[in-house]
Coordinates of C-alpha atoms and ligand atoms in Angstrom, one line a residue:
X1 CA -124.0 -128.3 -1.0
X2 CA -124.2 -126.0 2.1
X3 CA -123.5 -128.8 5.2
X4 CA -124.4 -127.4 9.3
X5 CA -122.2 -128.1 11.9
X6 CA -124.1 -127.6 15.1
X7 CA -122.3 -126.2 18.1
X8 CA -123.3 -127.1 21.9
X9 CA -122.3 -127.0 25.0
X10 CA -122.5 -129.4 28.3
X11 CA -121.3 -129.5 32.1
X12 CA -120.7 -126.0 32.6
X13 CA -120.3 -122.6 30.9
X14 CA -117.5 -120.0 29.8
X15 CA -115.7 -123.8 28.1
X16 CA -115.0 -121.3 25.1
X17 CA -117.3 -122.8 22.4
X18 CA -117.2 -119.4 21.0
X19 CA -113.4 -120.1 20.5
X20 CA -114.1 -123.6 19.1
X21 CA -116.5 -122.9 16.7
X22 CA -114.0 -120.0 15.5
X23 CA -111.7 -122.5 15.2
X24 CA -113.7 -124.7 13.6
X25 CA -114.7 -122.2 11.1
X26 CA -110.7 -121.2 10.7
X27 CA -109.7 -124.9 10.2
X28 CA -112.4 -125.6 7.1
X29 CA -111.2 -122.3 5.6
X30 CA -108.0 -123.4 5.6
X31 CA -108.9 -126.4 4.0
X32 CA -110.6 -124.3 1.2
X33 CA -114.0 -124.2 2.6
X34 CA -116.5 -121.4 2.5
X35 CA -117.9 -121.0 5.5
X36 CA -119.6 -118.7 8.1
X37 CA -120.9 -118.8 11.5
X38 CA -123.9 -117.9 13.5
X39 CA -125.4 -117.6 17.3
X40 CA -128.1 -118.4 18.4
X41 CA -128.2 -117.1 22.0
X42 CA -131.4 -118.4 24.7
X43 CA -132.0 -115.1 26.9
X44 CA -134.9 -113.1 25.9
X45 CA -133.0 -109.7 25.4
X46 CA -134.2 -108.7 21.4
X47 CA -130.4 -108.2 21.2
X48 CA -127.3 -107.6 24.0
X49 CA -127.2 -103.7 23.6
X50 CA -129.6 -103.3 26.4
X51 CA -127.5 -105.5 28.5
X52 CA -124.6 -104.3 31.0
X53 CA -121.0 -105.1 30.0
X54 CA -121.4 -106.7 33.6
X55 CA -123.6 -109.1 32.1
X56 CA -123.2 -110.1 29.0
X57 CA -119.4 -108.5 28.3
X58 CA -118.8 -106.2 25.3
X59 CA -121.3 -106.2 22.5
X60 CA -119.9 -106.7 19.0
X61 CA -121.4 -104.6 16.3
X62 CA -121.9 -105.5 12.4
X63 CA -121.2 -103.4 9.6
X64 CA -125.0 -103.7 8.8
X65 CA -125.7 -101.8 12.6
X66 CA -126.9 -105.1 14.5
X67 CA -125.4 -105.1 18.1
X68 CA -124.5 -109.2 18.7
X69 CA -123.0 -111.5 20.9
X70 CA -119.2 -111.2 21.4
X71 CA -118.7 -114.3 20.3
X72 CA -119.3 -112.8 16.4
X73 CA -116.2 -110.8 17.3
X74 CA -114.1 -114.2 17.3
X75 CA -116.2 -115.5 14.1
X76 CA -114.5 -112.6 12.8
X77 CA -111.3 -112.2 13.9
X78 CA -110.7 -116.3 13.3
X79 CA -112.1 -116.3 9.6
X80 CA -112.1 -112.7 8.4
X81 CA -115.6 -113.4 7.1
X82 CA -117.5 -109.8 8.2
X83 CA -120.6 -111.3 9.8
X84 CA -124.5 -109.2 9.3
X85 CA -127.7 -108.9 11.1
X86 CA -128.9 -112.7 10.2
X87 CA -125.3 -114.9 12.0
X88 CA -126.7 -113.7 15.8
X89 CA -130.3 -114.1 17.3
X90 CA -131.8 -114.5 20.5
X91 CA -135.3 -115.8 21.9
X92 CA -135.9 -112.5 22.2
X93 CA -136.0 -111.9 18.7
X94 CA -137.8 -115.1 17.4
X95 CA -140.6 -114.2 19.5
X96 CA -140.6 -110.8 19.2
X97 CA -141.2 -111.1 14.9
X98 CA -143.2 -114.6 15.6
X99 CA -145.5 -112.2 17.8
X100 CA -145.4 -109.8 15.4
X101 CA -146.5 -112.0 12.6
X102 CA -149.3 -113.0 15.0
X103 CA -150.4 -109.7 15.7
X104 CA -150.5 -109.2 12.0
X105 CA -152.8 -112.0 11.7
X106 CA -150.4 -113.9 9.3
X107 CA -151.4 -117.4 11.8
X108 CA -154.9 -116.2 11.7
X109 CA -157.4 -119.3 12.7
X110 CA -154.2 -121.2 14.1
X111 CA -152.6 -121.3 17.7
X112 CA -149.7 -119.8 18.2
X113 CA -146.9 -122.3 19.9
X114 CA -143.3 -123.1 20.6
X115 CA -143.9 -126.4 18.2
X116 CA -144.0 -125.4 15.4
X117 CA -144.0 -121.7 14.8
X118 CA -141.2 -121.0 17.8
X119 CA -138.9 -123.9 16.0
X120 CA -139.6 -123.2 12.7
X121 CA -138.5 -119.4 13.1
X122 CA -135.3 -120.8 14.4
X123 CA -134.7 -123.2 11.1
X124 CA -135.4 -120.7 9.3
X125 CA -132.7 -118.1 11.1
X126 CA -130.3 -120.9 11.1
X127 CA -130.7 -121.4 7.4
X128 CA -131.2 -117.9 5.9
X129 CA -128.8 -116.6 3.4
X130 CA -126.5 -119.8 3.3
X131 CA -126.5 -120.6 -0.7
X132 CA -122.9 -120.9 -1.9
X133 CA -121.6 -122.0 1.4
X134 CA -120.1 -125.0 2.0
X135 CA -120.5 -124.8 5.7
X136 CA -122.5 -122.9 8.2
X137 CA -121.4 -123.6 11.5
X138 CA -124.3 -122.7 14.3
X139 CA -123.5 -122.5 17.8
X140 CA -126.1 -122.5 20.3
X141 CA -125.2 -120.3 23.4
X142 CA -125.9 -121.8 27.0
X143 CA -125.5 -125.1 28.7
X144 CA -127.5 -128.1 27.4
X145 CA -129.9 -128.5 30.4
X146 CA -131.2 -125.0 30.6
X147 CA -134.8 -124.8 30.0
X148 CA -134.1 -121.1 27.8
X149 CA -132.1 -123.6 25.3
X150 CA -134.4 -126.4 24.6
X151 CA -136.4 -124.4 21.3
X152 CA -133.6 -124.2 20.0
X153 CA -132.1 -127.9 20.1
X154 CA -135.7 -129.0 19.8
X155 CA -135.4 -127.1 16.5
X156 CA -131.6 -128.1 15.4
X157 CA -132.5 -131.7 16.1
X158 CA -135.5 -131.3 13.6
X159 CA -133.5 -129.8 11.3
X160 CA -130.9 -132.5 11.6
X161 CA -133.4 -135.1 10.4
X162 CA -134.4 -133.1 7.4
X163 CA -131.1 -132.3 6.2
X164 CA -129.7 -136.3 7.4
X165 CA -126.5 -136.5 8.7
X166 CA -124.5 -135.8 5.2
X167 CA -125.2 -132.6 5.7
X168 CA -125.6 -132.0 9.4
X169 CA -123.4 -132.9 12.4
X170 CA -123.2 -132.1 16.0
X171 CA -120.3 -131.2 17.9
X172 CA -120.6 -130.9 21.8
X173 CA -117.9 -129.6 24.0
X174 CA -117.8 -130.5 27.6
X175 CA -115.4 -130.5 30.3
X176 CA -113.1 -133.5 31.5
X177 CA -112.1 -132.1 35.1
X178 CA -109.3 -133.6 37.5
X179 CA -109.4 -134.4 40.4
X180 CA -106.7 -133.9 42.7
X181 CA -107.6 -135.9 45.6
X182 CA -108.4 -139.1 43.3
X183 CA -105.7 -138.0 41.2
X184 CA -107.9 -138.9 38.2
X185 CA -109.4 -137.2 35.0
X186 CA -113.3 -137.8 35.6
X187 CA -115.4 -138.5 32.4
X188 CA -119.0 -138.6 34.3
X189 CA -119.7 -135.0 33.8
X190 CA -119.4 -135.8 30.0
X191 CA -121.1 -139.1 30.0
X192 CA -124.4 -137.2 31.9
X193 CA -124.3 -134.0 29.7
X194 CA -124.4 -136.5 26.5
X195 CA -127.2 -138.4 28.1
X196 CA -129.0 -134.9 28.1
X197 CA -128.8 -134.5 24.8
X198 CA -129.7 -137.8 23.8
X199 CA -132.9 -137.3 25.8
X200 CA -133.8 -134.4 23.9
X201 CA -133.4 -136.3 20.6
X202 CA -129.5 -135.4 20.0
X203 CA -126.9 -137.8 19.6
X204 CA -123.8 -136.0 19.0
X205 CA -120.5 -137.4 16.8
X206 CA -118.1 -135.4 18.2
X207 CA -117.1 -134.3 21.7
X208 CA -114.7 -131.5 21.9
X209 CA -113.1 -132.4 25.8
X210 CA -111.8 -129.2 27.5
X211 CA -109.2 -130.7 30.0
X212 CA -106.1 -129.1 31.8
X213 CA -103.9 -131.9 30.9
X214 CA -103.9 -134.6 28.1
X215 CA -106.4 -137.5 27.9
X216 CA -104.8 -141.1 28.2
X217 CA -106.3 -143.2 25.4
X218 CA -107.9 -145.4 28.1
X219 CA -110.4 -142.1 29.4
X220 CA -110.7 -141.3 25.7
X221 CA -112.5 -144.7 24.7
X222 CA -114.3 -144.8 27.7
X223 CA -115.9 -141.5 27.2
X224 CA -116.5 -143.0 23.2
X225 CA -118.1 -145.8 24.5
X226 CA -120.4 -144.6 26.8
X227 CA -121.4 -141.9 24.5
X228 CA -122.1 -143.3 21.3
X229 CA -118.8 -141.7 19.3
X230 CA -115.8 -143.2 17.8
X231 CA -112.8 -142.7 19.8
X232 CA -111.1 -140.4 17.3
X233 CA -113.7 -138.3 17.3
X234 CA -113.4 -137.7 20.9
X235 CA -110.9 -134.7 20.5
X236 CA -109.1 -133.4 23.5
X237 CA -109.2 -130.0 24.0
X238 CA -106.5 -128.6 26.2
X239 CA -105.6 -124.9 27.3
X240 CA -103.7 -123.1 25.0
X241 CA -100.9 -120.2 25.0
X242 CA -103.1 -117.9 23.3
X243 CA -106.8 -118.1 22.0
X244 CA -104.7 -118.1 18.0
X245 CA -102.8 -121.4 19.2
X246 CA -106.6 -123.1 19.2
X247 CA -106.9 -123.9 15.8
X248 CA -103.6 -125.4 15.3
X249 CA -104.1 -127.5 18.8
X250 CA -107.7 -128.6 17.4
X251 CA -106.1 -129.7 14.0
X252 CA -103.2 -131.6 15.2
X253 CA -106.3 -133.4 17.9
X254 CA -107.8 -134.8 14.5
X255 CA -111.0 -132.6 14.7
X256 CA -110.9 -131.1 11.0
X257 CA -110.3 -134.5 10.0
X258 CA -113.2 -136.0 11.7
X259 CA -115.5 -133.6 11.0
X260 CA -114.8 -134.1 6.8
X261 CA -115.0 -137.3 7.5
X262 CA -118.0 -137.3 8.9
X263 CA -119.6 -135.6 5.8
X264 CA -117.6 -138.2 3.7
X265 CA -115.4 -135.7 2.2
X266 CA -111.7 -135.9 1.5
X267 CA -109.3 -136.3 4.3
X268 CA -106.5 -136.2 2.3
X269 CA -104.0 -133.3 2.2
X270 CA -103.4 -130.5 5.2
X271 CA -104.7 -126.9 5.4
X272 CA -102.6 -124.4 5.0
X273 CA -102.1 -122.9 8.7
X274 CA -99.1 -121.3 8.1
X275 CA -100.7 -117.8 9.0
X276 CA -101.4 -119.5 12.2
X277 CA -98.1 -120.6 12.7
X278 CA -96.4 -117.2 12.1
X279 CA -99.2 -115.3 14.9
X280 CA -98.5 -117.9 17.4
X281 CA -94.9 -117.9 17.1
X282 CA -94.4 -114.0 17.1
X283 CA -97.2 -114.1 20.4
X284 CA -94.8 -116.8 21.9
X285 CA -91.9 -114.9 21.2
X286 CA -91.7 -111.2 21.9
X287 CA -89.1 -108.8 21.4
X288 CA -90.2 -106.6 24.1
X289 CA -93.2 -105.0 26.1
X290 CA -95.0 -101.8 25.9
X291 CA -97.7 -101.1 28.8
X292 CA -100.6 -99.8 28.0
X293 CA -103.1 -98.2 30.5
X294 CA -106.9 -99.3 29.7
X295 CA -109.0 -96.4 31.4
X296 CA -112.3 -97.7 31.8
X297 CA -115.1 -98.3 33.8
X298 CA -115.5 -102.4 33.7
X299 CA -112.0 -103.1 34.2
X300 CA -113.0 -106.5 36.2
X301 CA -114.9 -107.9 33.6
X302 CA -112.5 -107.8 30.8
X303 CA -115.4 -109.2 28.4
X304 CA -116.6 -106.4 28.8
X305 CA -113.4 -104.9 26.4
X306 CA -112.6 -108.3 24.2
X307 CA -112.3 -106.6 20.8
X308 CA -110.3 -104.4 22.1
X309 CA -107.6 -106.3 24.4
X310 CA -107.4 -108.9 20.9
X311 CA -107.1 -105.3 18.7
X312 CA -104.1 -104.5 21.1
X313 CA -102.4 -107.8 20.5
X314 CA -103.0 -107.6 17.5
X315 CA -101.3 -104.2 17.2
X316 CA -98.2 -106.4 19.8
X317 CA -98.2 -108.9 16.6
X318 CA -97.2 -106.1 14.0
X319 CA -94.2 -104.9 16.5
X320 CA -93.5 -108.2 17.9
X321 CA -93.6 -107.0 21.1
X322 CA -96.0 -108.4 24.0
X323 CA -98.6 -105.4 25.0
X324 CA -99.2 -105.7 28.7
X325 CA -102.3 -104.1 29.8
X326 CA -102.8 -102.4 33.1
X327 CA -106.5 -101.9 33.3
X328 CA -107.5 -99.0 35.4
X329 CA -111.2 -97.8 36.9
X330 CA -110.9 -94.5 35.5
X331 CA -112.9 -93.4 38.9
X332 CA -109.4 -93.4 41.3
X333 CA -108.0 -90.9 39.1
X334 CA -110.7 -88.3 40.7
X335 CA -108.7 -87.6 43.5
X336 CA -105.6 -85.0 43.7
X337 CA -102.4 -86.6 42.2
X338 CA -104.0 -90.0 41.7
X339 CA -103.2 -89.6 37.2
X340 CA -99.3 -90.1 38.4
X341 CA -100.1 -93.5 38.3
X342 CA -99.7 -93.4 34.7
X343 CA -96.4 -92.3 34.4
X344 CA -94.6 -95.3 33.5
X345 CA -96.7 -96.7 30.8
X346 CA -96.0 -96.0 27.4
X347 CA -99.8 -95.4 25.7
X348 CA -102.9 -94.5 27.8
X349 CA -106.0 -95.5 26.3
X350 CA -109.5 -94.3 26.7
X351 CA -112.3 -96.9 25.6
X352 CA -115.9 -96.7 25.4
X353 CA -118.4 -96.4 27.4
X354 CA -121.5 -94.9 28.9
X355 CA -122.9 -92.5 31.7
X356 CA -121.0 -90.3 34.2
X357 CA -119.6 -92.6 36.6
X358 CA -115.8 -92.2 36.1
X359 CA -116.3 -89.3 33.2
X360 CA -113.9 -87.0 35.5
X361 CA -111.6 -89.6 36.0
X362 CA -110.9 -90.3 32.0
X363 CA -110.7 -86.5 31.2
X364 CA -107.9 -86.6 34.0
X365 CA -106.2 -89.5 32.2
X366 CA -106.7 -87.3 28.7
X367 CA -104.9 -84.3 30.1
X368 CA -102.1 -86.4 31.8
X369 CA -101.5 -88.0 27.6
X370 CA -101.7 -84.9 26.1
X371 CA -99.6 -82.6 28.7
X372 CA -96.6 -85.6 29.3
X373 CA -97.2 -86.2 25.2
X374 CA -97.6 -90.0 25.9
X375 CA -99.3 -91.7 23.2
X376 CA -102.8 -91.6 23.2
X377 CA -106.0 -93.8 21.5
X378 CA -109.7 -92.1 22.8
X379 CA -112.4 -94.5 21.3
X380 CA -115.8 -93.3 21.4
X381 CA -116.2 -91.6 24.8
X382 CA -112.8 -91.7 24.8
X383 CA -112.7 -89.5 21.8
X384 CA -116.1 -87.3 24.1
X385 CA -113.4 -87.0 27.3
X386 CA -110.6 -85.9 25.2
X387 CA -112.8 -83.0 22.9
X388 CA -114.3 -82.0 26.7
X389 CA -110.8 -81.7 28.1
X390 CA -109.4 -79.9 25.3
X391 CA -112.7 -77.3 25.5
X392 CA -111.9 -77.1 29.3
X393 CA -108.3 -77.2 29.2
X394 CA -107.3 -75.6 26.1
X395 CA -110.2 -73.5 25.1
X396 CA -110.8 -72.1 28.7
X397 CA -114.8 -73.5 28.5
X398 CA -115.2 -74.9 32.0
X399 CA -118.9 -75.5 32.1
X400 CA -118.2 -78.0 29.1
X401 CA -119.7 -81.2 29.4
X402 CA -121.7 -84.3 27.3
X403 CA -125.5 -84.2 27.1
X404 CA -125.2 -87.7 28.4
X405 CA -124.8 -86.2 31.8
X406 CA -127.7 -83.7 31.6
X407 CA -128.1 -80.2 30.9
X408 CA -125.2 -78.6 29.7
X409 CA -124.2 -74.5 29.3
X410 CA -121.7 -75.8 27.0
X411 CA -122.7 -78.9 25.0
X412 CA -119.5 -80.1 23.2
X413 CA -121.1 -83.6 23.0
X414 CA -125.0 -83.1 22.3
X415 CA -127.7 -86.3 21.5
X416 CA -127.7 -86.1 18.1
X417 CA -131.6 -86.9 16.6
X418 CA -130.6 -86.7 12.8
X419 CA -128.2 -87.6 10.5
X420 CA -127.2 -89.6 7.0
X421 CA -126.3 -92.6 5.8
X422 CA -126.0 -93.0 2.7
X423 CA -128.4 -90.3 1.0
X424 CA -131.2 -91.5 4.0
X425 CA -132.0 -89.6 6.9
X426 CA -131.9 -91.2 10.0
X427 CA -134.3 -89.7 13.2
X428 CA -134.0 -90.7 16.5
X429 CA -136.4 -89.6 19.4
X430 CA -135.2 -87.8 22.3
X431 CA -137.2 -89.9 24.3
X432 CA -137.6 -93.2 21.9
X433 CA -136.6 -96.4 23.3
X434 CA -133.0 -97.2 24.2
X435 CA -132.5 -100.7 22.3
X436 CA -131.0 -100.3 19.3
X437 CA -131.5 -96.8 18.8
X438 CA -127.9 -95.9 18.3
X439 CA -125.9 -94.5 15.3
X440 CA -125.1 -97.9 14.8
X441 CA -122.6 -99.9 11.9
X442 CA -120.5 -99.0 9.5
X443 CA -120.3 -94.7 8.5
X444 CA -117.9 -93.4 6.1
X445 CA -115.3 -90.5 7.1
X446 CA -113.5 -88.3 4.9
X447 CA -109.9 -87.8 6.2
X448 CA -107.6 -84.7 6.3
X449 CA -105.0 -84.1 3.8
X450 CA -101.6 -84.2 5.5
X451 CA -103.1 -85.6 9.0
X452 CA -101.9 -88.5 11.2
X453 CA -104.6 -90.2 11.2
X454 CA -104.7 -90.0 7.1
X455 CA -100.8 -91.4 7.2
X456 CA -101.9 -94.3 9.7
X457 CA -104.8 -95.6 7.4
X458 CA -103.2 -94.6 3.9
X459 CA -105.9 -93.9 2.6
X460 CA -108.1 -90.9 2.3
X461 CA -112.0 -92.5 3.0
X462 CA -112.5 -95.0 5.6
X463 CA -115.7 -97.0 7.0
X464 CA -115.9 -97.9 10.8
X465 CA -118.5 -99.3 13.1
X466 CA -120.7 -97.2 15.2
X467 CA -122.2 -97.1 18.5
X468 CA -122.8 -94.6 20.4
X469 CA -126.0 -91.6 20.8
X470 CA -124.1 -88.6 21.0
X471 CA -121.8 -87.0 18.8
X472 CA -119.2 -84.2 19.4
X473 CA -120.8 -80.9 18.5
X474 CA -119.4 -79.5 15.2
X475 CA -120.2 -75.6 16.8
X476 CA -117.1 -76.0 18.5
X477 CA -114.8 -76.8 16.2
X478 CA -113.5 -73.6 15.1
X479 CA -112.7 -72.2 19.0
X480 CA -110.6 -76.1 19.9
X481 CA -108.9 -75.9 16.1
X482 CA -107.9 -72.5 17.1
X483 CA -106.9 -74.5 20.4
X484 CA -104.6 -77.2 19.1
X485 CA -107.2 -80.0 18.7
X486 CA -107.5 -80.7 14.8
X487 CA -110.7 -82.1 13.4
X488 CA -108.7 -84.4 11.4
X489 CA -112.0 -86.9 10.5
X490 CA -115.5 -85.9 9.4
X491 CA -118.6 -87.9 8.2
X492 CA -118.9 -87.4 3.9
X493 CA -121.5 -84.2 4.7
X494 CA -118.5 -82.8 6.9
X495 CA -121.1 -82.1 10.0
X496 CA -120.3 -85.1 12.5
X497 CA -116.9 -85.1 14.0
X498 CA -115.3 -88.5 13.6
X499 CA -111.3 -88.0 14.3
X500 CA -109.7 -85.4 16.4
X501 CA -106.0 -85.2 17.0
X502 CA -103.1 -82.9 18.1
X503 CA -100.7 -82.1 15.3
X504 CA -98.2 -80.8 18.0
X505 CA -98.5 -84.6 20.3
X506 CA -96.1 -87.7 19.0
X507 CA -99.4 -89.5 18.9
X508 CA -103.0 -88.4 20.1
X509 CA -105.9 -89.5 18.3
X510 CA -109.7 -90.0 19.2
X511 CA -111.9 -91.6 17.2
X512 CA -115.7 -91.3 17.3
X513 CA -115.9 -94.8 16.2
X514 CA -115.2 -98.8 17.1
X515 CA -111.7 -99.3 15.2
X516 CA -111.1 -102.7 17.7
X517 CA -114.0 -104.3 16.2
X518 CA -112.5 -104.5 12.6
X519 CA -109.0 -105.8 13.5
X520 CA -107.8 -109.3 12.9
X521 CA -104.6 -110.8 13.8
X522 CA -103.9 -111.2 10.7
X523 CA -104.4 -107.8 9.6
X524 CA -104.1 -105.4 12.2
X525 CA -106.3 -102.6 12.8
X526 CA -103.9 -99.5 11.5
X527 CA -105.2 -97.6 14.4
X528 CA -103.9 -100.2 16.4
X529 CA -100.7 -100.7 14.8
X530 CA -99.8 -97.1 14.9
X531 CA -101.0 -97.0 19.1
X532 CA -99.1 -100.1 19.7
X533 CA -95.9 -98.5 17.0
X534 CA -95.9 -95.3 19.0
X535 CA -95.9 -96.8 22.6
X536 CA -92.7 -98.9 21.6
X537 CA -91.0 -95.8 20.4
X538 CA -91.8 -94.5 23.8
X539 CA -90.8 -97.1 26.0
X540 CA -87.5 -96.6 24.2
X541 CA -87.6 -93.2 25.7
X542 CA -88.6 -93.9 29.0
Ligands
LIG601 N1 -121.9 -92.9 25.8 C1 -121.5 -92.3 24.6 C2 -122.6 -92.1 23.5 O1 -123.6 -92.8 23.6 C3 -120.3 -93.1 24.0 C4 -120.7 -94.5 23.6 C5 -119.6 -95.4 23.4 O2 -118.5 -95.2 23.9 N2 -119.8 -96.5 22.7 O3 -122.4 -91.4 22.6

């Protein structure tokens, strides 16, 4: 029996229900529990890749090619469950196939409206492909009290009464702020935010309360009475060394227990969280630092990066050593002199991103890692800035430049409008629309015999995630391999470049691809391991 545990949030944003619900999810599968998690996020984008970084912070990509919330990162890196197309959707997207349907005439005769056919799209999306599972935990982005949320808990309470409650359960985190000047925890915020959701039909059973200190027993019943919950099931939730210390706070709070309770299942025995235990104490307890120098463009939103600050911890776990990031806007490095900033730090990294801004400055940041032979990780248009350095630098090409930035003379990165997957041709239009028009997911690539790159994986075929329109332009390759730069990567039909590197540099790969999106903390991305590996063996140089 496949049971739902509804996710929402009240009082304010950014509480970290994303975080909970990963936690959640990690705390059942410890426990033995199948599960797998879904968003369902109110704004009316089809999906985030339209959105800025700026807004919406990084956007996590699927192996199946659907760009999602970041928040399926977590789902991921908490439960190691790889999550598809169907665990993210947005309004957007209900109305945009709802429409479609309409258009199609499959409502013919029948108006079209938010009740039913808005609500019922949503059940449906929330209960697709769930057989086998024991529980599907579905978070519902936003704050209760938006009007872009109410279809969806207008639908999630409707779907409560059809599946009763021994199968379905909400959860609602809220915030349990202190006062200084009264010198008291308040509970009203989280007394008003449940008395929104009862209005809309919801009555939740537990309350996940973020606070900054603990909750005296007193506050705790006080917010159970006044909200309809039993006092255990109001379950503190108080900040934590590191976003892995969650789960093991949550459980030792009760909330795994309440929530099996709640379905009337066994509350007997603990879950094995000794994986937890190890990541948490080897974060808490580093043997050292590395620094590593993010060069990027949204260095102030660090959403805007989360897969890959975690992947970098994660690679921090393997060493034991704590990775201290110093994230820099890529665009100082364009004037004289500026790159010596980055002499200290023992790997530079160059992330992903789009459009010229800054370009200059991250080819600057390349040359600096591959002349002073610091360690090196280009992902994406990092991997773009280095193979444009290296056919400027190296190569002696100076008009060499990305399509992305207009006309080029020399187009070492070109827009790419066809290529396979699988034995399928994939077009794209020069001019088609933006959203999701990507080479987007997972890709194979066939590694070189004898590379570093084929050491770090051990293996000789990997598959990565995707994202990005341009590719580096395999016409080049013999004059930058006569150059130094190895093409150490290529896609199955050898014509897209996926990994270059410089046999003759300690460390120096770029890869065309996402590795940060596949790493847990568990498991390590090797890319990431090897970064993090070679930036401790340089700090022991420096
Ligand atoms: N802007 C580049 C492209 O579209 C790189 C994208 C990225 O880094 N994700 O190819």
């Amino acid at each position: 029996m496949t049971r739902f545990v509804f996710i929402t949030g009240g009082v304010v944003s950014s509480l970290g229900k994303g975080i909970a619900a990963a936690s959640l999810g990690a705390l059942l599968q410890a426990r033995g529990y199948k599960v797998r998690i879904r968003k369902l996020d109110p704004y009316l984008n089809v999906d985030p890749g339209t959105m800025s970084p700026y807004q919406h912070g990084e956007v996590f990509v699927t192996d199946d090619g659907a760009e999602a919330d970041l928040d399926l990162g977590h789902y991921e890196r908490f439960t190691g469950v790889h999550a598809t197309r169907g665990d993210s959707f947005t309004s957007g997207r209900i109305y945009a196939d709802v429409i479609a349907k309409e258009r199609r005439g499959d409502y013919l005769g029948g108006t079209v409206q938010v009740i039913p056919h808005i609500t019922d799209a949503i059940k449906e999306a929330a209960k697709a492909d769930t057989d086998g599972l024991d529980f599907v935990l579905v978070e519902v982005g936003g704050t209760v009290g938006d009007i872009e949320s109410l279809p969806f808990l207008e639908a999630l309470r409707q779907l409560h009464n059809e599946l009763g409650p021994q199968r379905s359960l909400f959860m609602h985190l809220t915030l349990v702020p202190y006062i200084p000047s009264a010198g008291e925890l308040k509970t009203k915020p989280t007394q008003h935010s449940v008395k929104e959701l009862l209005g809309l039909g919801i009555q939740p059973q537990i309350l996940l309360c973020r606070c900054d200190r603990p909750i005296p027993e007193n506050e705790r019943r006080k917010i159970a009475l006044f909200c309809n919950v039993r006092p255990e099931s109001v379950i503190p939730a108080l900040d934590a060394s590191s976003i892995y210390a969650v789960p093991l706070q949550y459980h030792a709070e009760g909330l795994d227990r309440e929530v099996l309770r709640h379905f009337g299942l066994s509350i007997y025995g603990e879950p094995d969280l000794s994986n937890w235990q190890r990541i948490v104490h080897r974060l808490d307890n580093p043997e050292g630092e590395v620094k590593i120098a993010v060069v990027g463009k949204y260095i102030t939103l660090l959403d805007a990066y989360k897969s890959l600050a975690e992947a970098l911890a994660h690679g921090g776990i393997q060493h034991g050593v704590k990775v201290k990031l110093d994230w820099v806007d890529s665009q100082i490095f364009e004037t004289p002199n500026a790159v010596e900033r980055l002499s200290g730090v023992h790997g530079i990294l160059v992330p992903g991103g789009f459009g010229e801004r800054g370009a200059e400055g991250k080819i600057e940041a390349v040359r600096f890692a591959r002349e002073r032979k610091i360690p090196f990780l280009g992902i994406c248009f990092g991997m773009q800035m280095a193979v444009i350095e290296a056919a400027r630098n190296l190569v002696g090409l100076d008009k060499a430049s990305s399509t992305e930035f207009g006309p080029s003379e020399e187009p070492v990165v070109g827009l790419l409008t066809e290529w396979l997957r699988g034995n399928e041709r994939e077009k794209r239009h020069a001019e088609g629309d933006l959203g999701g028009t990507m080479r987007l997911g997972a890709y194979p690539a066939a590694l070189t015999e004898g590379s570093l790159v084929r050491q770090v994986y051990g293996q000789a075929q990997i598959e990565e995630r995707h994202r990005h329109r341009y590719e580096v332009n395999i016409g080049y390759r013999e004059r930058l391999e006569a150059a130094g730069l190895r093409f150490s990567g290529l896609s199955p039909d050898g014509l897209l470049p996926e990994i270059v590197e410089y046999p003759d540099h300690p460390w120096f790969i770029g890869v065309q691809y996402h590795p940060e999106l596949k790493s847990k903390p568990f498991q390590p991305h090797p890319l990431f391991a090897g970064f993090v590996g070679a930036a401790v063996k340089q700090a022991r140089l420096v």
